Short mmCIF file of C-alpha atoms and ligand atoms in Angstrom, two decimals:
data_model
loop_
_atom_site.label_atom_id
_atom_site.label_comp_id
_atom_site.label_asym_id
_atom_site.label_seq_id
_atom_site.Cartn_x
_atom_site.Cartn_y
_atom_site.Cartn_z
CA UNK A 1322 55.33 250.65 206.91
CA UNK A 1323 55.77 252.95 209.91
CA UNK A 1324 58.97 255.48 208.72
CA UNK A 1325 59.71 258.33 210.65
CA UNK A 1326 63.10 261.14 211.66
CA UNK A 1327 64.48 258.37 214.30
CA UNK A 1328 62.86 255.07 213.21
CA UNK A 1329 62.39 253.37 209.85
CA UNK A 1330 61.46 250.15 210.78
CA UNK A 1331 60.02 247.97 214.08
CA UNK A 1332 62.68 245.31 214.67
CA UNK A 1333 60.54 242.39 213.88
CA UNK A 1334 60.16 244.23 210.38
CA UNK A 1335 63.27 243.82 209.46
CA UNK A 1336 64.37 240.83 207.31
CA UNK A 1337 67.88 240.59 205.88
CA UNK A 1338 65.75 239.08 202.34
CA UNK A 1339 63.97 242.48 201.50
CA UNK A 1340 66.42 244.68 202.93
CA UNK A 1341 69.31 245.48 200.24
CA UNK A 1342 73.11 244.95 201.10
CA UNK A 1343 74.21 248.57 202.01
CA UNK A 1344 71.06 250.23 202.64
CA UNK A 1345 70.73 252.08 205.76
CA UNK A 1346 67.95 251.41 207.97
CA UNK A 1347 66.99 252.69 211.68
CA UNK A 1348 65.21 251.23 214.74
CA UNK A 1349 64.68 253.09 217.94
CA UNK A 1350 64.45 251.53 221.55
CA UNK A 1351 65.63 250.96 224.98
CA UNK A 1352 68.74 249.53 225.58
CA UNK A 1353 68.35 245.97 226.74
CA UNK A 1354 71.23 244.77 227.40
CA UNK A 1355 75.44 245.62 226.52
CA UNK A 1356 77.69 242.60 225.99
CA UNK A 1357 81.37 243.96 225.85
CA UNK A 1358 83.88 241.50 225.12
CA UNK A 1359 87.20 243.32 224.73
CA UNK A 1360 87.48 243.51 221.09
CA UNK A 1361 83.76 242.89 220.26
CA UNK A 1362 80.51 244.69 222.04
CA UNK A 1363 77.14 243.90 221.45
CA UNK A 1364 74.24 246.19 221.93
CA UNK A 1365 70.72 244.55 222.45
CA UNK A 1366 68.24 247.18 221.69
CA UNK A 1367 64.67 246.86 222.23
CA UNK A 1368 61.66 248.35 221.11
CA UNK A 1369 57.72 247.36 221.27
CA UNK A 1370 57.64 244.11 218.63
CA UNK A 1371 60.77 242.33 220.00
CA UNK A 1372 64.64 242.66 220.00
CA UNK A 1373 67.79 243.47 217.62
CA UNK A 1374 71.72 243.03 218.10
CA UNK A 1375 73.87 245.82 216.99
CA UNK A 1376 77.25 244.39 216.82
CA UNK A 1377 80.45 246.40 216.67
CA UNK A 1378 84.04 244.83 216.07
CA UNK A 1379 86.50 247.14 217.23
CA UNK A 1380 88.50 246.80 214.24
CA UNK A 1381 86.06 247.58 211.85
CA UNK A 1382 84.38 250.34 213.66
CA UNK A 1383 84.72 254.28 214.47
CA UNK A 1384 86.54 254.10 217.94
CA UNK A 1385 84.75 256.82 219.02
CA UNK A 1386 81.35 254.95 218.36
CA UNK A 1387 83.01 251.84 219.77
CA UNK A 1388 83.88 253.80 222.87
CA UNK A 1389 80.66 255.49 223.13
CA UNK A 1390 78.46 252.02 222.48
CA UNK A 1391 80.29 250.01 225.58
CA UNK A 1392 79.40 252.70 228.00
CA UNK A 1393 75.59 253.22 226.90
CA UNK A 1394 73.43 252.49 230.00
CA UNK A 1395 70.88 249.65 230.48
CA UNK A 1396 67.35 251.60 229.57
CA UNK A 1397 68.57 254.53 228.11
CA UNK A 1398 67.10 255.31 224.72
CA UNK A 1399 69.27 255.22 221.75
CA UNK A 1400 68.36 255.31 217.87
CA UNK A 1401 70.59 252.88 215.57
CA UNK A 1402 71.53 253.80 211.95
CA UNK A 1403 73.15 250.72 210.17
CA UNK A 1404 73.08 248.12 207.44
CA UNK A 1405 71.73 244.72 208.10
CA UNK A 1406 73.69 241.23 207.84
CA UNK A 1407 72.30 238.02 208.24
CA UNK A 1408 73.83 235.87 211.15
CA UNK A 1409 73.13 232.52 211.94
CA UNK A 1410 74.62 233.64 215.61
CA UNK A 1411 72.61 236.45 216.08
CA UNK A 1412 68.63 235.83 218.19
CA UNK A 1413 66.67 236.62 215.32
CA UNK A 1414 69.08 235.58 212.36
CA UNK A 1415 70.52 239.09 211.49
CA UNK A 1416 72.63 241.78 213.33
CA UNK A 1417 72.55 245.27 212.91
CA UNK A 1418 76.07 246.59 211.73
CA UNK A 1419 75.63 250.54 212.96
CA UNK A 1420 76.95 253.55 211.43
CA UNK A 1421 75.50 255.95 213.87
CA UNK A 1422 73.83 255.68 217.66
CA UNK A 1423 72.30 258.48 218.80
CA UNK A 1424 71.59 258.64 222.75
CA UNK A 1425 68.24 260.03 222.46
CA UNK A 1426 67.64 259.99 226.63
CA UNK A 1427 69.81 258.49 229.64
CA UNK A 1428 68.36 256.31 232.13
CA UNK A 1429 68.64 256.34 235.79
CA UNK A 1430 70.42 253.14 237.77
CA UNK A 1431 69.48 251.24 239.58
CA UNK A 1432 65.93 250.50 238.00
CA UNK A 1433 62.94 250.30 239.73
CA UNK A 1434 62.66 246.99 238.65
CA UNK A 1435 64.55 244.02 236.31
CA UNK A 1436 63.23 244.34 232.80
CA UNK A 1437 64.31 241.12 231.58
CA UNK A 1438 61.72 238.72 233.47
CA UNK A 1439 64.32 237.36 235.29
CA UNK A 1440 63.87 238.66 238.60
CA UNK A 1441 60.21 238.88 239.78
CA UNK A 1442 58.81 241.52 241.53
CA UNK A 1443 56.02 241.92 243.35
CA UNK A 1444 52.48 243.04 242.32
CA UNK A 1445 52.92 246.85 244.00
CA UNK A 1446 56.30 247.35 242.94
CA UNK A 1447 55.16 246.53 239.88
CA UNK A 1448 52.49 248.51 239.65
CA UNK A 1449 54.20 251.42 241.05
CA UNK A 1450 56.78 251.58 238.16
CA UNK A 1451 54.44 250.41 235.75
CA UNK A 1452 56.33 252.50 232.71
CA UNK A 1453 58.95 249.74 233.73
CA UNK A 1454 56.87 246.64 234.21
CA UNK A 1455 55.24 247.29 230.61
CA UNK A 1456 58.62 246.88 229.07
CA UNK A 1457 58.46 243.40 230.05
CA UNK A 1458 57.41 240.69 227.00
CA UNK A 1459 55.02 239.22 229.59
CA UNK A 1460 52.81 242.57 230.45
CA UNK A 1461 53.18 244.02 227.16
CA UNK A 1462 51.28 241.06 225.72
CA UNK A 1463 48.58 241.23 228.12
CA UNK A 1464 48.04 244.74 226.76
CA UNK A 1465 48.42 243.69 223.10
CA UNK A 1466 45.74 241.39 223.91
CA UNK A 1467 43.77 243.26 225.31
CA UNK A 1468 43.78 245.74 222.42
CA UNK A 1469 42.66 243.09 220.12
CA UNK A 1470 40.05 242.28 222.66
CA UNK A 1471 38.72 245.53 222.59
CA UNK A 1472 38.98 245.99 218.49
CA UNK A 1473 37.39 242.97 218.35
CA UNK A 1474 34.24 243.42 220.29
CA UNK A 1475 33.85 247.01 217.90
CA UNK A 1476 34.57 245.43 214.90
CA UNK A 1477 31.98 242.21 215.99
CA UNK A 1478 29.09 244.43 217.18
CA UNK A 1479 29.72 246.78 214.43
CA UNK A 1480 29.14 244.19 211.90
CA UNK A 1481 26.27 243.17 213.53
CA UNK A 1482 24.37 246.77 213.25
CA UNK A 1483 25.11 248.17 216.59
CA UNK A 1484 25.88 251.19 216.74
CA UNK A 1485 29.11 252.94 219.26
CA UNK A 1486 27.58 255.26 222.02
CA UNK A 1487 28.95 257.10 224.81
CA UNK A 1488 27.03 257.99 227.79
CA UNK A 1489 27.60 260.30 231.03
CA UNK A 1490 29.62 259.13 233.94
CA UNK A 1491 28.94 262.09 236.38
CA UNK A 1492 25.35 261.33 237.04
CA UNK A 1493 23.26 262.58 239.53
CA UNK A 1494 20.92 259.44 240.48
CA UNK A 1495 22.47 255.69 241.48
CA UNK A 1496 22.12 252.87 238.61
CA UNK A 1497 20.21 250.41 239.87
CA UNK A 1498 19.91 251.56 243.29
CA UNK A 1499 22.34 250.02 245.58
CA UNK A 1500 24.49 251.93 247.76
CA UNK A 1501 28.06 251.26 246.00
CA UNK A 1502 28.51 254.70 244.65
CA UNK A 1503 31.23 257.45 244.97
CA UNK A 1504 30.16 260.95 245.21
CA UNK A 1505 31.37 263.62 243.91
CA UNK A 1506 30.92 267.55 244.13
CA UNK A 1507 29.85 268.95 240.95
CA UNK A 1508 29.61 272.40 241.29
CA UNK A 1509 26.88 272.94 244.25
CA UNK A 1510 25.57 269.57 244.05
CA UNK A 1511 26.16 266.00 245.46
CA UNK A 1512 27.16 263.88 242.14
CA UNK A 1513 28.20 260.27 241.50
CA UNK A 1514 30.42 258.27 239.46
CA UNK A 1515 27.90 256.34 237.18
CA UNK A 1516 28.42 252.47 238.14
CA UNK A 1517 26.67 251.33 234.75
CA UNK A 1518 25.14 252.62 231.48
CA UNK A 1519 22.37 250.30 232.15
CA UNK A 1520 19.64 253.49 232.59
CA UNK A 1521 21.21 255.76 229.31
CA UNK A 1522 21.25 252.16 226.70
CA UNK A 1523 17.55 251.65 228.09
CA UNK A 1524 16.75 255.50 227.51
CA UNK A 1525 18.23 255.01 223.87
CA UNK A 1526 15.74 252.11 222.92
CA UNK A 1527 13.23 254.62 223.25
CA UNK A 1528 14.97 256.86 220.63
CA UNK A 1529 14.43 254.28 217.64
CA UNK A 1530 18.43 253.70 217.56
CA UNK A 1531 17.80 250.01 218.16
CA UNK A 1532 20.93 248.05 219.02
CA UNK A 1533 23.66 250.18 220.76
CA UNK A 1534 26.74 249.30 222.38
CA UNK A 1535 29.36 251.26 224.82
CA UNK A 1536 33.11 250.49 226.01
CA UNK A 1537 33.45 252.36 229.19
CA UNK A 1538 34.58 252.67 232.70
CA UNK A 1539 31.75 251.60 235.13
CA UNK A 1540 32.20 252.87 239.28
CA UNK A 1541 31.62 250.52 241.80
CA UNK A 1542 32.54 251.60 245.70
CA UNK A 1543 32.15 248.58 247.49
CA UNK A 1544 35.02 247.71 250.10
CA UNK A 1545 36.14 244.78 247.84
CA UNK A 1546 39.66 243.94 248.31
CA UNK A 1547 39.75 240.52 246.04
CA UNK A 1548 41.52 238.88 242.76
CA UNK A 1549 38.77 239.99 240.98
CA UNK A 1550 37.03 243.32 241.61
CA UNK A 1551 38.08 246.63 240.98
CA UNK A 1552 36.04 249.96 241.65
CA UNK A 1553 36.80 251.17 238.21
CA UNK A 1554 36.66 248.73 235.77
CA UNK A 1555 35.56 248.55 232.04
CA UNK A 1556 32.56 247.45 230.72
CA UNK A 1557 31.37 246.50 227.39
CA UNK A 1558 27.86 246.93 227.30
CA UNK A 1559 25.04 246.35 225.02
CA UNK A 1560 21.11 246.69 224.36
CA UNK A 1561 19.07 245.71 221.46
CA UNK A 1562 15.31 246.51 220.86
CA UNK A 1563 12.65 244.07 219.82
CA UNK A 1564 15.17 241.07 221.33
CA UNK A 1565 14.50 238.62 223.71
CA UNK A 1566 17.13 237.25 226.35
CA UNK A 1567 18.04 234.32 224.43
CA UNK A 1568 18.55 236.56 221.03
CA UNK A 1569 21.13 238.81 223.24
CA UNK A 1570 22.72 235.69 224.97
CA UNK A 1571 23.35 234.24 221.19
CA UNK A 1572 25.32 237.61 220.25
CA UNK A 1573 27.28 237.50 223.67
CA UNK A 1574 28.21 234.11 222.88
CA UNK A 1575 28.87 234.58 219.21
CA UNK A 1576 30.89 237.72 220.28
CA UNK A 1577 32.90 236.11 222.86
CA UNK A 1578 33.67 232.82 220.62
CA UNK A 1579 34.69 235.50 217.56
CA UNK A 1580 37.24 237.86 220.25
CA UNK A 1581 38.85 234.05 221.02
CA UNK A 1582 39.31 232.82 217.21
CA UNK A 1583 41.10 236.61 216.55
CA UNK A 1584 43.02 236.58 219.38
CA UNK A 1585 44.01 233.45 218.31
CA UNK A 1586 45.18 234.12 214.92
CA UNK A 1587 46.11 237.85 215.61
CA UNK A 1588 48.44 237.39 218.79
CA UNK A 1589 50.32 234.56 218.53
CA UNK A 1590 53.47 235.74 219.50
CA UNK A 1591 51.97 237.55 222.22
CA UNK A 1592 50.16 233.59 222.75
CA UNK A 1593 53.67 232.24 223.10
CA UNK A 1594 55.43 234.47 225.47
CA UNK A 1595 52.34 233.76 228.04
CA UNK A 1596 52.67 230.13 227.06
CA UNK A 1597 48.66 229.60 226.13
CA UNK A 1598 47.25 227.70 223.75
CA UNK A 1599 43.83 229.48 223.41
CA UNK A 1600 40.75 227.46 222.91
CA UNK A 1601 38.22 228.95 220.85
CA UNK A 1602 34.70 228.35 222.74
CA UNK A 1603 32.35 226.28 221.22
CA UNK A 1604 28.72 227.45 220.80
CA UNK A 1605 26.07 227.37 222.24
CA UNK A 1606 27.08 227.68 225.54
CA UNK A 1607 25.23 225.47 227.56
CA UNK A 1608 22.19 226.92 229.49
CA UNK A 1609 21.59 226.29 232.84
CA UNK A 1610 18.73 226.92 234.93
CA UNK A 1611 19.39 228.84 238.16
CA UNK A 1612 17.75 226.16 240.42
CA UNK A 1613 19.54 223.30 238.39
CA UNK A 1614 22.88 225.33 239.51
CA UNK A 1615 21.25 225.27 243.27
CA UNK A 1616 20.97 221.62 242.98
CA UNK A 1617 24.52 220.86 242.18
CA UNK A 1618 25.73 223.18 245.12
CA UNK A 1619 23.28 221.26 247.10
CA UNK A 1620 24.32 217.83 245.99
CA UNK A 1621 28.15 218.52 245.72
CA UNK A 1622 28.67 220.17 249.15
CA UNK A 1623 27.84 220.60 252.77
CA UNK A 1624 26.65 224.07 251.79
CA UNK A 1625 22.02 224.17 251.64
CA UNK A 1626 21.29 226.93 249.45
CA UNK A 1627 17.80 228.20 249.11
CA UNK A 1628 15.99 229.64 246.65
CA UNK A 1629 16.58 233.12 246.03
CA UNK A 1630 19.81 233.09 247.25
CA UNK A 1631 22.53 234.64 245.68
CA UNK A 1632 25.50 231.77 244.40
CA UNK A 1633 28.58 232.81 245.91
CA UNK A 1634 31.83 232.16 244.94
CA UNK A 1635 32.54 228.29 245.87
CA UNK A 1636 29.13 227.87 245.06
CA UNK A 1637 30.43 229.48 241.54
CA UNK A 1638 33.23 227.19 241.35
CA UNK A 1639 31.62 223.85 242.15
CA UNK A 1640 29.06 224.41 239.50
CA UNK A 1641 31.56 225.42 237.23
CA UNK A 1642 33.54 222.46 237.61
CA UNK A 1643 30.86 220.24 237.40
CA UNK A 1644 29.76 221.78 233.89
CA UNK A 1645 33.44 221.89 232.89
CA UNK A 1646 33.37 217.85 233.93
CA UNK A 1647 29.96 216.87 231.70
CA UNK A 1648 30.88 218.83 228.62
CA UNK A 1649 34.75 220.16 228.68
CA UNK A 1650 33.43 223.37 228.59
CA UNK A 1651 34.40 226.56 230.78
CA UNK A 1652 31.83 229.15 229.28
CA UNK A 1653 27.86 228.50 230.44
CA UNK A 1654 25.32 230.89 231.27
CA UNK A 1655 23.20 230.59 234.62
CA UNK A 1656 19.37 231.49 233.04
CA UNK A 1657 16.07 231.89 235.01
CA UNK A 1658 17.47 233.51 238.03
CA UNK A 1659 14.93 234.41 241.08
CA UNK A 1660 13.16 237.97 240.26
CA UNK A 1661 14.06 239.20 243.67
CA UNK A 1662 17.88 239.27 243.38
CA UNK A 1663 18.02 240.66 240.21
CA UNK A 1664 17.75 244.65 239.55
CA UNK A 1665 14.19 246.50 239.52
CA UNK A 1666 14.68 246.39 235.49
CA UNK A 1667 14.82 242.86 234.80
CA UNK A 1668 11.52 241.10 233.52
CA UNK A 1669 9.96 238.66 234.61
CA UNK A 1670 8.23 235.87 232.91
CA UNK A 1671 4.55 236.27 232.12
CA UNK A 1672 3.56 233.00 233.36
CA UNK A 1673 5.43 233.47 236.67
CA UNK A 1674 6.57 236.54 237.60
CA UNK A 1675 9.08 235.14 240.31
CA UNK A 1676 11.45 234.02 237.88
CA UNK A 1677 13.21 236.56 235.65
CA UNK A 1678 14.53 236.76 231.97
CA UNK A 1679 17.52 236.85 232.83
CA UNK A 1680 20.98 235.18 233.19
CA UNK A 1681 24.59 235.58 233.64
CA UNK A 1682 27.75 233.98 231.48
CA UNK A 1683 30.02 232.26 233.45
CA UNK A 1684 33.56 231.06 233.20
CA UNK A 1685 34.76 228.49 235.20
CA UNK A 1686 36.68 231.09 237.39
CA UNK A 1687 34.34 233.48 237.80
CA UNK A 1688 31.12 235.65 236.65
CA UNK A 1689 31.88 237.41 233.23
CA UNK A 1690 28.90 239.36 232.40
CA UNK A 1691 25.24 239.98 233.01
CA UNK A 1692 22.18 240.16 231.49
CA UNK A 1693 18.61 240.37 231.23
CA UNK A 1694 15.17 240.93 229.22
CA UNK A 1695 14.07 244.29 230.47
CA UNK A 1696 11.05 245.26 231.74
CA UNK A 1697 9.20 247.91 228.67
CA UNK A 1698 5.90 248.78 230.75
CA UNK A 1699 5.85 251.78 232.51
CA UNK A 1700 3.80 251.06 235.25
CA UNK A 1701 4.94 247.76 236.39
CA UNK A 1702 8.80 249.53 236.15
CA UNK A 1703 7.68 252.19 238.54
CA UNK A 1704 5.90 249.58 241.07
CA UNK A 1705 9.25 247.72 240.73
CA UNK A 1706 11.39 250.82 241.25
CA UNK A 1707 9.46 250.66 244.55
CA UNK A 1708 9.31 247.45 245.65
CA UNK A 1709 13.14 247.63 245.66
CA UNK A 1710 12.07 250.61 247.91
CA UNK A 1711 13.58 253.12 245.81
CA UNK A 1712 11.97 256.81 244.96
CA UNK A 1713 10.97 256.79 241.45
CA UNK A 1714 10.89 260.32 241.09
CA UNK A 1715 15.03 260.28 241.10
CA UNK A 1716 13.89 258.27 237.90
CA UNK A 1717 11.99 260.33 236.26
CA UNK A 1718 14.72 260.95 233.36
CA UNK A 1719 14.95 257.57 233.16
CA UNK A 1720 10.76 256.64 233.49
CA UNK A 1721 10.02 259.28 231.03
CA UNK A 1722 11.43 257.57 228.17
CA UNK A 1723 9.11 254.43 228.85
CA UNK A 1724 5.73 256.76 228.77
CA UNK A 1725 6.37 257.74 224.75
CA UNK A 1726 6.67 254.68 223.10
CA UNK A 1727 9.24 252.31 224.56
CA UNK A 1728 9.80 248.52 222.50
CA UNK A 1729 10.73 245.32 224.64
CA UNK A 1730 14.27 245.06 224.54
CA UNK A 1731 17.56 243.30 226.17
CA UNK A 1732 20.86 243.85 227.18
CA UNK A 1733 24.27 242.57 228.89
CA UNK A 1734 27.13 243.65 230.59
CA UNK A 1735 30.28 242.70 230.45
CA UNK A 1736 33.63 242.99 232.56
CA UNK A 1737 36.40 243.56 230.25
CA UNK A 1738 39.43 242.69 232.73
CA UNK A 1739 37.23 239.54 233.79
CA UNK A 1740 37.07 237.93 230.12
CA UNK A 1741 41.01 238.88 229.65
CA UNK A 1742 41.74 237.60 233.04
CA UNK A 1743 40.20 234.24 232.11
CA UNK A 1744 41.48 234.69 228.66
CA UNK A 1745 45.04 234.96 229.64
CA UNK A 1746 44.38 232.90 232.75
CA UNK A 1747 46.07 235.51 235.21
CA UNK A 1748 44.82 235.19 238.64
CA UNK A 1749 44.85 238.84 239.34
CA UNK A 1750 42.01 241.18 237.89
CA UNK A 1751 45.15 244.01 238.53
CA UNK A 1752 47.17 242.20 235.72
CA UNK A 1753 45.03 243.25 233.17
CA UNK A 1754 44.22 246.89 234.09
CA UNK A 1755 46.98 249.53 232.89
CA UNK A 1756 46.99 251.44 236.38
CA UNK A 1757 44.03 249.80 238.71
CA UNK A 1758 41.80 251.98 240.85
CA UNK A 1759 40.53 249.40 244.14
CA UNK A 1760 40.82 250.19 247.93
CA UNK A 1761 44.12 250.85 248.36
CA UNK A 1762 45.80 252.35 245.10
CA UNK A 1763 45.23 255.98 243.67
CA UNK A 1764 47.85 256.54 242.03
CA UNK A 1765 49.92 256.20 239.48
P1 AMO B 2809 26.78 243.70 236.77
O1 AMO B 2809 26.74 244.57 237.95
O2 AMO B 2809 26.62 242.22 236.98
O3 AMO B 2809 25.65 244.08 235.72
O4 AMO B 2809 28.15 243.96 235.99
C1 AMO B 2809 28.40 243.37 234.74
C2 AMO B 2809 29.78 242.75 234.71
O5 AMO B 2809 30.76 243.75 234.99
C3 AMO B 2809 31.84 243.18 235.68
N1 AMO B 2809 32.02 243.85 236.99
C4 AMO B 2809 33.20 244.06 237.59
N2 AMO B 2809 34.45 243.75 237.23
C5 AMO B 2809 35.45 244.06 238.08
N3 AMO B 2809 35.27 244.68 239.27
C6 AMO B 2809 34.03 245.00 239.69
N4 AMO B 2809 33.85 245.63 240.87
C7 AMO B 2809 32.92 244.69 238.84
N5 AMO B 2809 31.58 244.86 238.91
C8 AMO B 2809 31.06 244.34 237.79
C9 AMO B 2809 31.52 241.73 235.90
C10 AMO B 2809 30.02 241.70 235.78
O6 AMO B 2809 29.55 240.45 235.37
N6 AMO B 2809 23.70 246.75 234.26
C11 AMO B 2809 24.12 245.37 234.39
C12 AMO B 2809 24.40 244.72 233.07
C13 AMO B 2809 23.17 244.52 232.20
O7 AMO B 2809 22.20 243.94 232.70
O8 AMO B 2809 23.19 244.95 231.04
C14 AMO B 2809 25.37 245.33 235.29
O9 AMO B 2809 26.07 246.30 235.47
O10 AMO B 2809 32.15 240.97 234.85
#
């Protein structure tokens, strides 16, 4: 149990049961809220697992400490020493009877912002006094979530043999070509902010390490200014040697459907204050071909997509409705997809090069992650490099470690806000990120 000079206990550790009559116990917090009744006050103090009443009856306690407790400020930060009685009247079925507050800090008023959920503020404000908005139950359980989204996916790839990596994000070549990149100076030479790992968790099937994974912020600088793109987001990324596609799709799935059942059974308070009831994903996921996906756009609206188009997002959203109608599912993956509009490294099958081994998962909202069979050969990487009418020798790291002994291998990538967005069914990718970088914020 956490015990330290100001706190001894969380206040949803405490329990009037195991605590002894008369011993002295201390939580540490914000002030939530003071109720002062004339010959009564109460003190609401709040820390990260919930909330506690202090109560102090004026004829039972110090007057100074009486005194002193009515004029404490909404936010300011106060440590409570005190005994513990149960009370039926109380929020959580005890009160905190204090011997001691110390003010620890002061607060400013007015706030930035109402803590209590009451009031709602917009998405800048709250992003502006962030430190403020976190207080509230609703963000801080995104974040709890989030955590056990993240501990999750290590402790589920872990399991499964692959192994934690981290890789550079000031690189000096773009990803996968594209023109979404920010520069940077590093000392006298043009830079970039990496937008994937993609070319470092290839370079590491080379070494003999086998199945690697990496949770880390990806780049991107396109102009995006949407619910569901940021320029730095995170990704969870991994790539396994001697695997097919469908081998990597089963461990995405399995992975995703494993994050679910623990969120489920490791946040349920956090559950409750967003009002969800979490539904575990059942697996597989079904698998559909690209051009089956083209055929339901094509059937279901005015829209004619060809082949080798890209699905945009009503396109997205009719096809995931109409999977979501046949089997009650929101997760699928789109397989198969045309060889052209996928990146230089995806492979493509032997029997017919134009289609590629590769796919993406889907939610019903949105894409969550993407994937692919990679192509092991040197030569027919280089005349793909090409063909996307890129240089290969600004790929040359990256070739080099195909030339010595390179197995087939696969990979996905994943957007970590998009799963917790769907997960906690926000409908802003900004809800999910602590302080978002996209096209108009910087700071904090
Ligand atoms: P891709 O570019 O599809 O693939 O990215 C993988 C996943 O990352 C998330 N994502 C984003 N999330 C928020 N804002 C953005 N601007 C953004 N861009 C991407 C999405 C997306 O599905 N190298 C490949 C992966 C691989 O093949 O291993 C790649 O980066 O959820």
């Amino acid at each position: 149990m956490l015990s330290n000079m100001l706190r001894t206990h969380y206040t949803n550790q405490i329990s009037p049961q195991e605590i002894g009559e008369g011993e002295q116990i201390k939580v540490a917090g914000w002030v939530y809220e003071v109720r002062d009744l004339g010959g009564i006050c109460f003190v609401v103090v709040r820390d990260r697992e919930g909330k506690a009443q202090v109560t102090l009856v004026k004829k039972k306690t110090d007057s100074e400490l009486f005194d002193f407790s009515r004029k404490l400020i909404r936010e300011a930060v106060i440590s409570v020493t005190g005994t513990v009685k149960p009370s039926d009247k109380a929020p959580n079925g005890f009160e905190i009877i204090p011997s001691e507050i110390n003010l620890l800090n002061n607060a400013d008023s007015p706030l930035p912002m109402d803590t209590t959920g009451k009031v709602e503020a917009e998405l800048d404000t709250r992003l502006d006094a962030r430190y403020i908005d976190l207080r509230k139950p609703k963000t801080n359980a995104i974040f709890r979530i989030r955590h056990e989204v993240l501990r999750s996916v290590r402790d589920f790839l872990t399991c499964n043999g692959f192994i934690e990596t981290t890789t550079p994000k000031v690189v000096a070549t773009a990803t996968e070509g594209g023109t979404s990149l920010f520069p940077i100076t590093y000392f006298m030479t043009e830079a970039f902010l990496n937008q994937s790992p993609q070319l470092f968790k290839q370079i590491l099937m080379s070494s003999g390490m086998d199945n690697v994974f990496e949770i880390g912020p990806i780049f991107r600088a396109e102009e995006h200014d949407t619910r569901r793109h940021l320029n730095e987001a995170t990704s969870i990324d991994i790539e396994s040697s001697f695997s097919d596609h469908y081998d990597v799709m089963q461990i995405l799935e399995d992975m995703l459907s494993q994050v679910y059942l623990n969120v489920k059974q490791n946040c349920e308070s956090q559950l409750d204050v967003l009002d969800l009831d979490l539904e575990v994903p059942k697996t597989p996921f079904l698998k559909l071909k690209y051009e089956e996906a083209i055929n339901i756009v094509n059937s279901e609206s005015d829209e004619e997509l060809e082949w080798g188009e890209d699905l945009g997002t009503i396109a997205e959203n009719l096809v995931g409705q109409d999977v979501f109608e046949r089997t009650g599912q929101s997760h699928y993956f789109i397989i198969d997809w045309p060889t052209e509009i996928k990146p230089f490294y995806a492979m493509g099958y032997e029997d017919n090069a134009e289609i590629s081994k590769s796919f993406d998962l889907m939610h019903r909202r949105m894409e969550l992650a993407s994937g692919a069979q990679r192509v092991h050969e040197y030569d027919i990487l280089k005349n793909r490099i090409e063909a996307k009418g890129l240089n290969p020798d600004n790929f040359d790291f990256y070739l080099d470690a195909f030339r010595y002994g390179m197995p087939p291998h696969s990979g996905w990538g994943v957007g970590c806000e998009r799963l917790l967005m769907t997960m906690t069914e926000v409908d802003n990718i900004r809800d999910v990120v602590l302080f978002p970088r996209d096209r108009r914020r910087l700071s904090p």
